[in-house]
Coordinates of C-alpha atoms and ligand atoms in Angstrom, one line a residue:
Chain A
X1 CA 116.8 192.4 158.0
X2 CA 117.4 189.5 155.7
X3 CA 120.0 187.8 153.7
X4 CA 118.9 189.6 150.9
X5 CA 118.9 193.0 152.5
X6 CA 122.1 192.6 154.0
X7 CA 123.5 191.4 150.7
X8 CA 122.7 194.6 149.2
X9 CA 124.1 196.6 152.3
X10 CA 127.6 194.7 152.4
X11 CA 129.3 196.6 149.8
X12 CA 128.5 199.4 152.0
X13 CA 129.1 198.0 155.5
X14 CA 132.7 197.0 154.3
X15 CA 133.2 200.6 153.3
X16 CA 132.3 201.8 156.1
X17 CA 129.7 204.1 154.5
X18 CA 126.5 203.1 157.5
X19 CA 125.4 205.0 160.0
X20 CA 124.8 203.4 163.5
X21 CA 121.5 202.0 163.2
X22 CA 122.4 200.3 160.1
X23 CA 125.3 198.5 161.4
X24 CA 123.1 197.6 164.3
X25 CA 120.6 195.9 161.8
X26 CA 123.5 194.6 160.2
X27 CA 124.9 192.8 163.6
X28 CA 121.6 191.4 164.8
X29 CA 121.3 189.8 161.3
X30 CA 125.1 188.5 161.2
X31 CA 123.9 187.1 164.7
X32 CA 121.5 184.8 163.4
X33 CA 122.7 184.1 160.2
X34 CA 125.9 181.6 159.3
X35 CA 126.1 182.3 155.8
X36 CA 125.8 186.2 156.1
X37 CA 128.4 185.8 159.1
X38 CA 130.6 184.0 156.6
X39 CA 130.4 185.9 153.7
X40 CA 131.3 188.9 155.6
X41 CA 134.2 187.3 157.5
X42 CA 135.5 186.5 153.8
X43 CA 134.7 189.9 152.0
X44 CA 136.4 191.7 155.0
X45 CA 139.3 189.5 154.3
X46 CA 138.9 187.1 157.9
X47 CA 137.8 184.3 156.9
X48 CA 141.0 181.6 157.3
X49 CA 139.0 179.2 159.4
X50 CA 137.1 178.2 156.9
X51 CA 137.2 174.3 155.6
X52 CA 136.5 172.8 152.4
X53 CA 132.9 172.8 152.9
X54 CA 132.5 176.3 154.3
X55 CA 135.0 177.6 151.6
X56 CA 132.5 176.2 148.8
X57 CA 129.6 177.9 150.2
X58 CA 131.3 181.0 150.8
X59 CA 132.3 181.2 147.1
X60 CA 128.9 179.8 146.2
X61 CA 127.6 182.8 147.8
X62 CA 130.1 185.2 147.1
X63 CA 129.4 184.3 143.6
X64 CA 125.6 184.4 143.4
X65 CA 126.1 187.9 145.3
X66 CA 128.3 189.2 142.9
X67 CA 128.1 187.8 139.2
X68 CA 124.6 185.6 139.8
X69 CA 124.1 181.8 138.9
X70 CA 127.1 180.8 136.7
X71 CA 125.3 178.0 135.2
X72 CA 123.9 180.5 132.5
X73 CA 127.6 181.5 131.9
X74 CA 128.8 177.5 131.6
X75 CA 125.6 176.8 129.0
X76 CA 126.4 179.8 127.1
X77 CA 130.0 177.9 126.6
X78 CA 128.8 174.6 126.7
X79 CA 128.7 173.5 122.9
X80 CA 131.8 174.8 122.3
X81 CA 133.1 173.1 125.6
X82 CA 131.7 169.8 124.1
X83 CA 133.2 170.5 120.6
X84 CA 136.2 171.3 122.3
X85 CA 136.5 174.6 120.3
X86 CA 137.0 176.7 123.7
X87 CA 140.7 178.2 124.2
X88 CA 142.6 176.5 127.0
X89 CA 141.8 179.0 129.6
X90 CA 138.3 179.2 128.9
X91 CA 138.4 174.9 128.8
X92 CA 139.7 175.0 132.2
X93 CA 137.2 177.2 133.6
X94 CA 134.2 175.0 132.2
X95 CA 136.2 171.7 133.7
X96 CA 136.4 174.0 137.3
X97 CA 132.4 175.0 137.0
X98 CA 131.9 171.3 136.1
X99 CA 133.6 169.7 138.8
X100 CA 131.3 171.3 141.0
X101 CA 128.1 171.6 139.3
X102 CA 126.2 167.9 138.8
X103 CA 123.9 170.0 137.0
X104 CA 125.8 171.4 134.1
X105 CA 128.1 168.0 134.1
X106 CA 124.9 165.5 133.3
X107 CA 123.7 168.2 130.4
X108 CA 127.2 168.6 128.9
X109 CA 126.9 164.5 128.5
X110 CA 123.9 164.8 127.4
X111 CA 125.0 167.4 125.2
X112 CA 128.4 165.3 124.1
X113 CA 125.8 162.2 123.0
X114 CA 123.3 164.0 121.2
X115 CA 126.0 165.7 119.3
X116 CA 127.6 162.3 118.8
X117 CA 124.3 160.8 117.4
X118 CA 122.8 163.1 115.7
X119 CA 124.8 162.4 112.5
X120 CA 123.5 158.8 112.4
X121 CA 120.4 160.6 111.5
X122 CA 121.6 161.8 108.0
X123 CA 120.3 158.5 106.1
X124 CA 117.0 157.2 107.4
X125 CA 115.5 154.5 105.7
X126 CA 112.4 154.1 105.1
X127 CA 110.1 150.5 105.9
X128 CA 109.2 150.8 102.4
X129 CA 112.0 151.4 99.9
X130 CA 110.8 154.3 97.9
X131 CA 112.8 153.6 94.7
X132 CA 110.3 152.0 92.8
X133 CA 107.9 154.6 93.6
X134 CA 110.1 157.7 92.5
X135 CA 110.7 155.8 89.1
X136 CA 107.5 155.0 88.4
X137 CA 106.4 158.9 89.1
X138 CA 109.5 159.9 87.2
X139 CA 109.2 157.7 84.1
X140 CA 105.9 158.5 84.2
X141 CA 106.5 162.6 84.4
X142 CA 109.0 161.8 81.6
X143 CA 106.1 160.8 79.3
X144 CA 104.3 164.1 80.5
X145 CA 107.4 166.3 79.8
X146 CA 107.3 164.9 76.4
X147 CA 103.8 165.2 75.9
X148 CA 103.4 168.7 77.3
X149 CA 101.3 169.2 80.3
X150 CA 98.0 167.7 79.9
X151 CA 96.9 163.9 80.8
X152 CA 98.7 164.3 83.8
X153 CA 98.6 161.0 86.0
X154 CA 96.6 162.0 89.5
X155 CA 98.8 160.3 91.6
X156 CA 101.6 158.1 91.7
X157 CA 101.1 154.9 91.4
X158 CA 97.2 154.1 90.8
X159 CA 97.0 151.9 87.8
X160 CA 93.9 151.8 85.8
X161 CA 95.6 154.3 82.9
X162 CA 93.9 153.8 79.8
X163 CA 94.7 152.6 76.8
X164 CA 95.9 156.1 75.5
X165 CA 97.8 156.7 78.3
X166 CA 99.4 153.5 77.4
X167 CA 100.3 154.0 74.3
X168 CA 101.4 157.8 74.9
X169 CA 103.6 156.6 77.8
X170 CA 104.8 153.8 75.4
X171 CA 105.9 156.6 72.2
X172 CA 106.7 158.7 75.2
X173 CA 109.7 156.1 76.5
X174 CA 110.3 155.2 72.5
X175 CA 110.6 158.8 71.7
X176 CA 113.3 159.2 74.2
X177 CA 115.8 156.8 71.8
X178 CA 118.1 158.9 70.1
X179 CA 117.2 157.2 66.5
X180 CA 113.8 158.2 67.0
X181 CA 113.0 160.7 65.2
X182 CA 114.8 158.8 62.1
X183 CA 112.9 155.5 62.8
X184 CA 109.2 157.5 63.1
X185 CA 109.9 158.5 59.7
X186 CA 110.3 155.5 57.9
X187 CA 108.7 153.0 60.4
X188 CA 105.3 155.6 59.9
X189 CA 105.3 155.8 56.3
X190 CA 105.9 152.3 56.2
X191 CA 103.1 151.1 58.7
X192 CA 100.6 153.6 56.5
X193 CA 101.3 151.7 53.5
X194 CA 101.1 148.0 55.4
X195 CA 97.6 149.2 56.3
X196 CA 96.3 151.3 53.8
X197 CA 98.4 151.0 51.0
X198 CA 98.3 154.5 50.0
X199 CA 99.0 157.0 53.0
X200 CA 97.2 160.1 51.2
X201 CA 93.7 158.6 50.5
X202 CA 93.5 156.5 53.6
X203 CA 92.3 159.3 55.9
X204 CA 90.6 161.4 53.1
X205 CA 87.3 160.6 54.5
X206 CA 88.3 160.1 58.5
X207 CA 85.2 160.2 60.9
X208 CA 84.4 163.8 62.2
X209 CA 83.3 162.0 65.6
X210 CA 86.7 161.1 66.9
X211 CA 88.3 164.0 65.6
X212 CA 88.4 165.6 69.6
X213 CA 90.0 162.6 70.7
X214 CA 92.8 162.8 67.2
X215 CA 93.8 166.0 68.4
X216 CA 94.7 165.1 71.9
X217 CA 96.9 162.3 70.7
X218 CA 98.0 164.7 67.3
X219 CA 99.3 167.1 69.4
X220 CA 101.1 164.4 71.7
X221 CA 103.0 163.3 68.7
X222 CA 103.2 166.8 67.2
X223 CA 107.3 167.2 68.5
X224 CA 108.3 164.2 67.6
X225 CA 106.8 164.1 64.1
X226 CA 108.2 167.5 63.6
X227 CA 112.0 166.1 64.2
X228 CA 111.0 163.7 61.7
X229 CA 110.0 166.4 59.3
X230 CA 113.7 168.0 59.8
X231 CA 115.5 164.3 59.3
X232 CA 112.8 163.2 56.7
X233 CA 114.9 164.5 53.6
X234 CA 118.1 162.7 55.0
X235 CA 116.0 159.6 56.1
X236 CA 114.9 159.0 52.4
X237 CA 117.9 160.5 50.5
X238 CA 119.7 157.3 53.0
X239 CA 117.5 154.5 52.2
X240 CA 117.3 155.5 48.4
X241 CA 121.1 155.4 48.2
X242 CA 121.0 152.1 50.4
X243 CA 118.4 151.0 47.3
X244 CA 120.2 152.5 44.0
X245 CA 123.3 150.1 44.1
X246 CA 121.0 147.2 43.3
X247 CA 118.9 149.2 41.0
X248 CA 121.8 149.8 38.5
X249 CA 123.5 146.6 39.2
X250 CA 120.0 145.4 37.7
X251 CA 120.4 146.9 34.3
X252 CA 123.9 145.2 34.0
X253 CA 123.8 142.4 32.3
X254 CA 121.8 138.8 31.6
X255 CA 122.9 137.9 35.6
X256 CA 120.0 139.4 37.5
X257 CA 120.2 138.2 40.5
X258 CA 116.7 138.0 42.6
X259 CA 118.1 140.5 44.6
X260 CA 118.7 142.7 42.0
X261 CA 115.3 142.2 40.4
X262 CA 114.2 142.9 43.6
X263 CA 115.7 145.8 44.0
X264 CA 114.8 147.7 40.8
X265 CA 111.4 147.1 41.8
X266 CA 111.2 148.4 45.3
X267 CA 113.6 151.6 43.9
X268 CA 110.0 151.8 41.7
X269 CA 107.9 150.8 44.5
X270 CA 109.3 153.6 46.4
X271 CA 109.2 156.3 44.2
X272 CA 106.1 155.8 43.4
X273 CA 104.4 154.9 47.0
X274 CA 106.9 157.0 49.4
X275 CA 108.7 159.2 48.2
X276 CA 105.7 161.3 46.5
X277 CA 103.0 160.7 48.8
X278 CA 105.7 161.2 51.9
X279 CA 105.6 164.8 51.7
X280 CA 102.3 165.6 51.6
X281 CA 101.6 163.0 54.6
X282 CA 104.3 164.7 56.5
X283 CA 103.0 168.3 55.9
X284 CA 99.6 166.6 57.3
X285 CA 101.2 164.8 60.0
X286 CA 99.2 166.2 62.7
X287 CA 96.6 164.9 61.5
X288 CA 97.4 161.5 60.3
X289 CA 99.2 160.8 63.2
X290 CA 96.2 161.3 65.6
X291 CA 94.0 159.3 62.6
X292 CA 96.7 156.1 63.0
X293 CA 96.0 156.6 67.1
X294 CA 92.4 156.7 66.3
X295 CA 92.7 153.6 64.1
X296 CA 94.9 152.0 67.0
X297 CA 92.2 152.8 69.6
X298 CA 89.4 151.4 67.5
X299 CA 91.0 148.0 66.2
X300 CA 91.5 147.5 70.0
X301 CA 87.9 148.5 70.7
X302 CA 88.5 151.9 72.8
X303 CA 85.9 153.7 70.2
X304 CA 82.8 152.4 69.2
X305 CA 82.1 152.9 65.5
X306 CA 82.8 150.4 63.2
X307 CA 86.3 151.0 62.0
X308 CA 86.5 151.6 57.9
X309 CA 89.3 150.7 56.5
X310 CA 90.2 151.7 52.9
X311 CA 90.7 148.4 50.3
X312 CA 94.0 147.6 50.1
X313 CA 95.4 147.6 46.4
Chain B
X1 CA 130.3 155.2 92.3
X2 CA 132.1 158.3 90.8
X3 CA 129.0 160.9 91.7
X4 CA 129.9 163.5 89.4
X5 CA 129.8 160.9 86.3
X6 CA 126.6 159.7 87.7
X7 CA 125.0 163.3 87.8
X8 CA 126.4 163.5 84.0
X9 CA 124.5 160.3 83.3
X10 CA 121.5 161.4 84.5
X11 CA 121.9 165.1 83.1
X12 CA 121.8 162.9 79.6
X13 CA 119.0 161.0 80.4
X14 CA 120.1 157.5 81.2
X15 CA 117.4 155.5 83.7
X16 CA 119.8 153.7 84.9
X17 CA 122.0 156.4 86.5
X18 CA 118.7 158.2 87.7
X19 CA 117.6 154.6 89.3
X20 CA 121.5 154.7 91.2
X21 CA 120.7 158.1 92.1
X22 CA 117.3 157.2 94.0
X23 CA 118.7 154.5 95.5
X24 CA 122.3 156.3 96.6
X25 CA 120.4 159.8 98.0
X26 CA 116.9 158.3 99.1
X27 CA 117.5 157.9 102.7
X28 CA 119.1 161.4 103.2
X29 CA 116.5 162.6 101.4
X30 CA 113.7 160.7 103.6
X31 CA 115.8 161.6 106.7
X32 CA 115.4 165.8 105.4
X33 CA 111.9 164.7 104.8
X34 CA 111.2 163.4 108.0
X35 CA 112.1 166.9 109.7
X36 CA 109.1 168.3 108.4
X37 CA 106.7 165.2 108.5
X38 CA 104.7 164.3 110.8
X39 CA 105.5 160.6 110.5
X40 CA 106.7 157.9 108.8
X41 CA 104.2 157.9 105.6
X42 CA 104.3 161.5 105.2
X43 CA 107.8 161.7 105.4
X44 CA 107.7 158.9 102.3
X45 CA 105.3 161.2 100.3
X46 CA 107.2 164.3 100.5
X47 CA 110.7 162.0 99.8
X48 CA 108.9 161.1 97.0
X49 CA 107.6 165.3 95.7
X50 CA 111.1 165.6 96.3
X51 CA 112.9 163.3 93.7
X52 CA 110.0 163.8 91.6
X53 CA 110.9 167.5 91.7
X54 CA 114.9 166.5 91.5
X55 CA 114.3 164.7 88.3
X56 CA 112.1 167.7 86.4
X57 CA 114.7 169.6 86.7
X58 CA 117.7 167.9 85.6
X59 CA 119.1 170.4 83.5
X60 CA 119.6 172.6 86.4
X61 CA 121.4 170.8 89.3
X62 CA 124.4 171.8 91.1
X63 CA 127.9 170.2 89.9
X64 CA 129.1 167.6 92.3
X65 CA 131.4 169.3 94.5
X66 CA 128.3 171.7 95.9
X67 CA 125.8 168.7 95.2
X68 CA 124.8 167.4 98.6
X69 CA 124.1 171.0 100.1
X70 CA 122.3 172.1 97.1
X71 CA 120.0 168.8 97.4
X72 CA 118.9 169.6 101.0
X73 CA 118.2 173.0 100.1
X74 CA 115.8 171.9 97.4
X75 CA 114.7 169.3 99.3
X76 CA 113.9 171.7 102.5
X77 CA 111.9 174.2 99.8
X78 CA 110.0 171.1 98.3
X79 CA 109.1 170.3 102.4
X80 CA 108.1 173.9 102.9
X81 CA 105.9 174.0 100.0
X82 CA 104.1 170.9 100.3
X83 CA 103.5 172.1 104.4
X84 CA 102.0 175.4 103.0
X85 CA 99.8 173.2 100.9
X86 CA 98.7 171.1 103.1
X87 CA 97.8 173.9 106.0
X88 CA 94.6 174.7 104.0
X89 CA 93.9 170.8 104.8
X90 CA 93.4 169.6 108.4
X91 CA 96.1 167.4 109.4
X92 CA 95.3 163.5 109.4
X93 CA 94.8 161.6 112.4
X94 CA 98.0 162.3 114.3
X95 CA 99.1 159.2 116.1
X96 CA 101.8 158.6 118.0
X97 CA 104.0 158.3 114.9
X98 CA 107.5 158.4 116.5
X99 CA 107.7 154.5 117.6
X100 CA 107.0 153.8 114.0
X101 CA 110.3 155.5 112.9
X102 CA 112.9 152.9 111.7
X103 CA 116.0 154.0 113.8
X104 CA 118.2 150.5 113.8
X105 CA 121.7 150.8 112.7
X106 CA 122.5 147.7 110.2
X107 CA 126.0 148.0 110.8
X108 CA 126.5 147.0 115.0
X109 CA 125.9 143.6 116.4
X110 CA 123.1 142.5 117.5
X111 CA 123.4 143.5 121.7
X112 CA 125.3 146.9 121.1
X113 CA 122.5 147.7 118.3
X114 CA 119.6 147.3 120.8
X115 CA 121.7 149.3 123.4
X116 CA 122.4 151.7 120.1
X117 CA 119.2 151.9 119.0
X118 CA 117.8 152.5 122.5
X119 CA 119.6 155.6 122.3
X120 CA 119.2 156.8 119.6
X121 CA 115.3 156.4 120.2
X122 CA 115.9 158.5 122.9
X123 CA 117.6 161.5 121.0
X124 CA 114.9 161.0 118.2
X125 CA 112.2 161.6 120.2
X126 CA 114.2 164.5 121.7
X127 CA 114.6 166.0 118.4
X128 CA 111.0 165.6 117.3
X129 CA 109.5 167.0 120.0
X130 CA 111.8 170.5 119.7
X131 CA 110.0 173.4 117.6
X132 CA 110.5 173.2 114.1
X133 CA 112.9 176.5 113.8
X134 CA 115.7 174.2 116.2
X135 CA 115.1 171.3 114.5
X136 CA 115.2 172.5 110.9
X137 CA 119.2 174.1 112.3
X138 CA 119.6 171.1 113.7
X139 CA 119.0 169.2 110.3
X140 CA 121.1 170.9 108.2
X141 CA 124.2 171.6 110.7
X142 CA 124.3 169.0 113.1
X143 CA 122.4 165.9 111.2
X144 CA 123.2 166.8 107.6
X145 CA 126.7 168.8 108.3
X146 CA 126.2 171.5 106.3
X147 CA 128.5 174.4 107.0
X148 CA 127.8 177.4 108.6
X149 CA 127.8 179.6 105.6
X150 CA 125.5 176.9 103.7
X151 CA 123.0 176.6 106.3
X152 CA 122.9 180.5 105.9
X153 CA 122.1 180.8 102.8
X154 CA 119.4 178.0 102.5
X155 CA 117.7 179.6 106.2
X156 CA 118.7 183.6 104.4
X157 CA 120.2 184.7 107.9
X158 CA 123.1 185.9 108.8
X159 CA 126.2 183.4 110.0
X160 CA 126.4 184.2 113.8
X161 CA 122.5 183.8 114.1
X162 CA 122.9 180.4 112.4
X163 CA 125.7 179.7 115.0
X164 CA 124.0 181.0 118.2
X165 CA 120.1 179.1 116.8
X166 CA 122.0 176.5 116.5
X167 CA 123.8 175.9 119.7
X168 CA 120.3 176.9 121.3
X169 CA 119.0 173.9 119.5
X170 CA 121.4 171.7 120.8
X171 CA 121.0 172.7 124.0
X172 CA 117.2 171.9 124.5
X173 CA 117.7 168.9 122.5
X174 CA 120.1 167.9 125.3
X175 CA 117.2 169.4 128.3
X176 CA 115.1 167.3 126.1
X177 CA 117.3 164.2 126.5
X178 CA 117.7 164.7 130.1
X179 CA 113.9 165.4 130.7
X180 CA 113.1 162.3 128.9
X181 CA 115.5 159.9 130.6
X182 CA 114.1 161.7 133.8
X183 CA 110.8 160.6 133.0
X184 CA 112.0 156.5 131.7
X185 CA 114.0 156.1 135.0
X186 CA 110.8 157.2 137.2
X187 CA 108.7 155.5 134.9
X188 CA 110.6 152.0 135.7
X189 CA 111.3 152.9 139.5
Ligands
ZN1 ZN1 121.7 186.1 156.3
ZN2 ZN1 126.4 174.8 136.5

């Protein structure tokens, strides 16, 4: 017989439920064996002779006899040991089991300093700041969001862009100005007449070669130029009050101021050169739009053909 | 800085407040980020996706009270999807990427950050060499401090399993700690 055979046999040897030949087994193993002898001494309630040592390997055994290894118990309990979340009795068990188990003590304070650290861990930083990274993808995604989803960027960050990604990304961060959509109104109509003088018949003949590359940029500006349709009507009703006052202050009297002179001839001027030609440009402004692009492009040599631009009256 | 005014700012559009954002949330996020990189530059990358992400969708983000768990749990899905991605890829060269990690604390003196930082190496390289289930619990409860019932709902499982993975977690990162002082001390003897 063995330890582990007369472990399994105790329960019945203290009972007294053996027959002769197994208590003999039972004896010649308790002869041999300290810890068996123990162990039985204590089960059958003799064992007062014991000393410290003997009394910790008794329960030891006892313990791994009965219930198993109580390490797996102490784990199971251990974070809430270490967070201190246990109920007294159950805290005092863990500090018993930990007095006497080097084990469970050194992973409990392992335990108690990873829990303690592991917070630090909630802001890393990185060697590289990433700031100006994200803001150059984001400003950049802004221009995209604007612009709808094509002529998206590769990758963050690589710079040869060209020059109409440029300027989208440029209207793209104007655009996002609340007065935008009033300025594109008059700052357009305005920039058609610097250049051409007469919005309507400057594009009358535009080149059928770029026209692919107007649409992209047409439909880029398409949103924007359609808030400036809505605000159009206000936009000019506004500048032509901000004109009248020194319109009729210009028939008044012999006085006329240059200001005044002035401004009975711009009221003319623009009647005659925005106002009627603006809605008919704006009904077009697809169109135009991605034309003034195309004109952009070429005057800074981005398309090849010889740009023809209409006289200038 | 008041963050529920700043989320307002950026909710209108204002660059500035988005550039305060970055800089206020970029190292939490690049710490989430981390848990699912495999080192240092990939951990940027995704950090990155993630803000990027953040910032497309403005008009939907979480008021400030609920922001913080809200941003991990996009920041975790933004992770997840750039892994599954990248699984149809064969991983770069995978180097030993964990010295590279910049663990220093700014805020200790100079000997008691070494000792600090010595220690903290230690639990990092604990925690990355757990499986990713213990150390994604171990990110959003322990590291993050997410609740219970938050970390349930961004891992979809019920409360006690978050409670019992969790305290599993912590208990092989410890084994983990233990093995690898084991291995320093012998390494010196
Ligand atoms: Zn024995
Ligand atoms: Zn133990």
């Amino acid at each position: 017989m063995n330890c582990q055979g007369f472990d399994l046999r105790l329960d019945a040897l203290l009972d007294g439920r053996c027959t002769a030949d197994q208590w003999c087994e039972a004896d010649a193993h308790l002869a041999g064996c300290a810890r068996c002898a123990r162990l039985f001494e204590a089960m059958a309630g003799r064992a007062d002779d014991l000393d410290d040592e003997g009394h910790e390997t008794l329960s030891a055994a006892i313990v791994s006899k009965t219930s198993g290894n109580p390490c797996a118990s102490a784990r199971e309990r251990l974070c809430d040991f270490v967070d201190r979340q246990l109920v007294r009795f159950d805290q005092e068990l863990m500090d018993a089991h930990l007095a006497r188990c080097p084990r469970c003590t050194s992973l409990a304070a392992a335990l108690a300093e990873s829990t303690r650290l592991l917070p630090s861990f909630a802001e890393l930083a990185p060697r590289e700041g990433i700031v100006r990274d994200v803001l150059a993808a984001t400003s950049r995604r802004q221009a995209d969001a604007t612009f709808g989803a094509h002529a998206r960027p590769s990758r963050f960050g690589s710079g040869s862009t060209g020059l109409r990604e440029r300027v989208s990304a440029w209207i793209a961060r104007v655009a996002q100005r609340p007065r935008f959509s009033f300025e594109v109104a008059y700052v357009l109509t305005l920039l058609l007449l610097v250049v051409f003088g007469n919005p309507v018949v400057a594009f009358r003949d535009a080149s059928a070669r770029v026209q692919p590359h107007v649409r992209d940029v047409a439909h880029a500006v398409s949103r924007p130029l359609a808030n400036a349709r809505k605000v159009g009507a206000n936009t000019l009703a506004s500048v032509e009050r901000a004109i009248r006052p020194n319109a009729g202050r210009a028939n008044a009297g012999p006085e006329r101021s240059v200001l005044a002179e002035g401004g009975e001839l711009l009221y003319q001027w623009w009647q005659a050169h925005v106002v009627a030609p603006f809605w008919s440009v704006v009904s077009e402004a697809r169109d135009v739009a991605g034309r003034v692009f195309d004109a952009l492009g070429r005057a800074a040599g981005v398309a090849t053909a010889e740009p023809t631009i209409p006289a200038v009256r | 800085m008041d963050l529920a005014s700043l989320l307002d700012r950026c909710r209108q559009g204002d660059d500035l407040a988005w550039e305060a954002l970055v800089r206020q949330f970029e190292r939490r996020v690049y710490s989430i980020a981390s848990g699912y990189a495999s080192g240092p530059d990939e951990a940027r990358d995704l950090a990155q996706d993630i803000f990027v992400r953040l910032y497309e969708s403005r008009g939907k983000w979480a008021p400030a009270e609920g922001f913080t768990p809200w941003l991990v749990r996009v920041a975790r899905n933004v992770c997840l999807d750039q892994l599954r991605r990248k699984k149809a890829r064969p991983p770069a060269e995978d180097i030993q990427a964990d010295e590279m990690w910049d663990l220093a604390s700014p805020d200790a003196s100079p000997e008691a950050e070494l000792e600090a930082t010595g220690r903290r190496q230690l639990v990092w390289r604990a925690l990355r060499s757990l499986g990713g289930l213990s150390r994604e619990v171990l990110q959003l409860k322990e590291i993050q401090g997410l609740s219970l019932q938050e970390v349930a709902a961004i891992l979809r499982v019920p409360i006690g399993t978050v409670k019992s993975r969790s305290n599993r977690a912590r208990l092989e990162l410890a084994e983990q700690v233990l093995a690898l002082k084991g291995s320093r001390t012998e390494g010196g003897a």
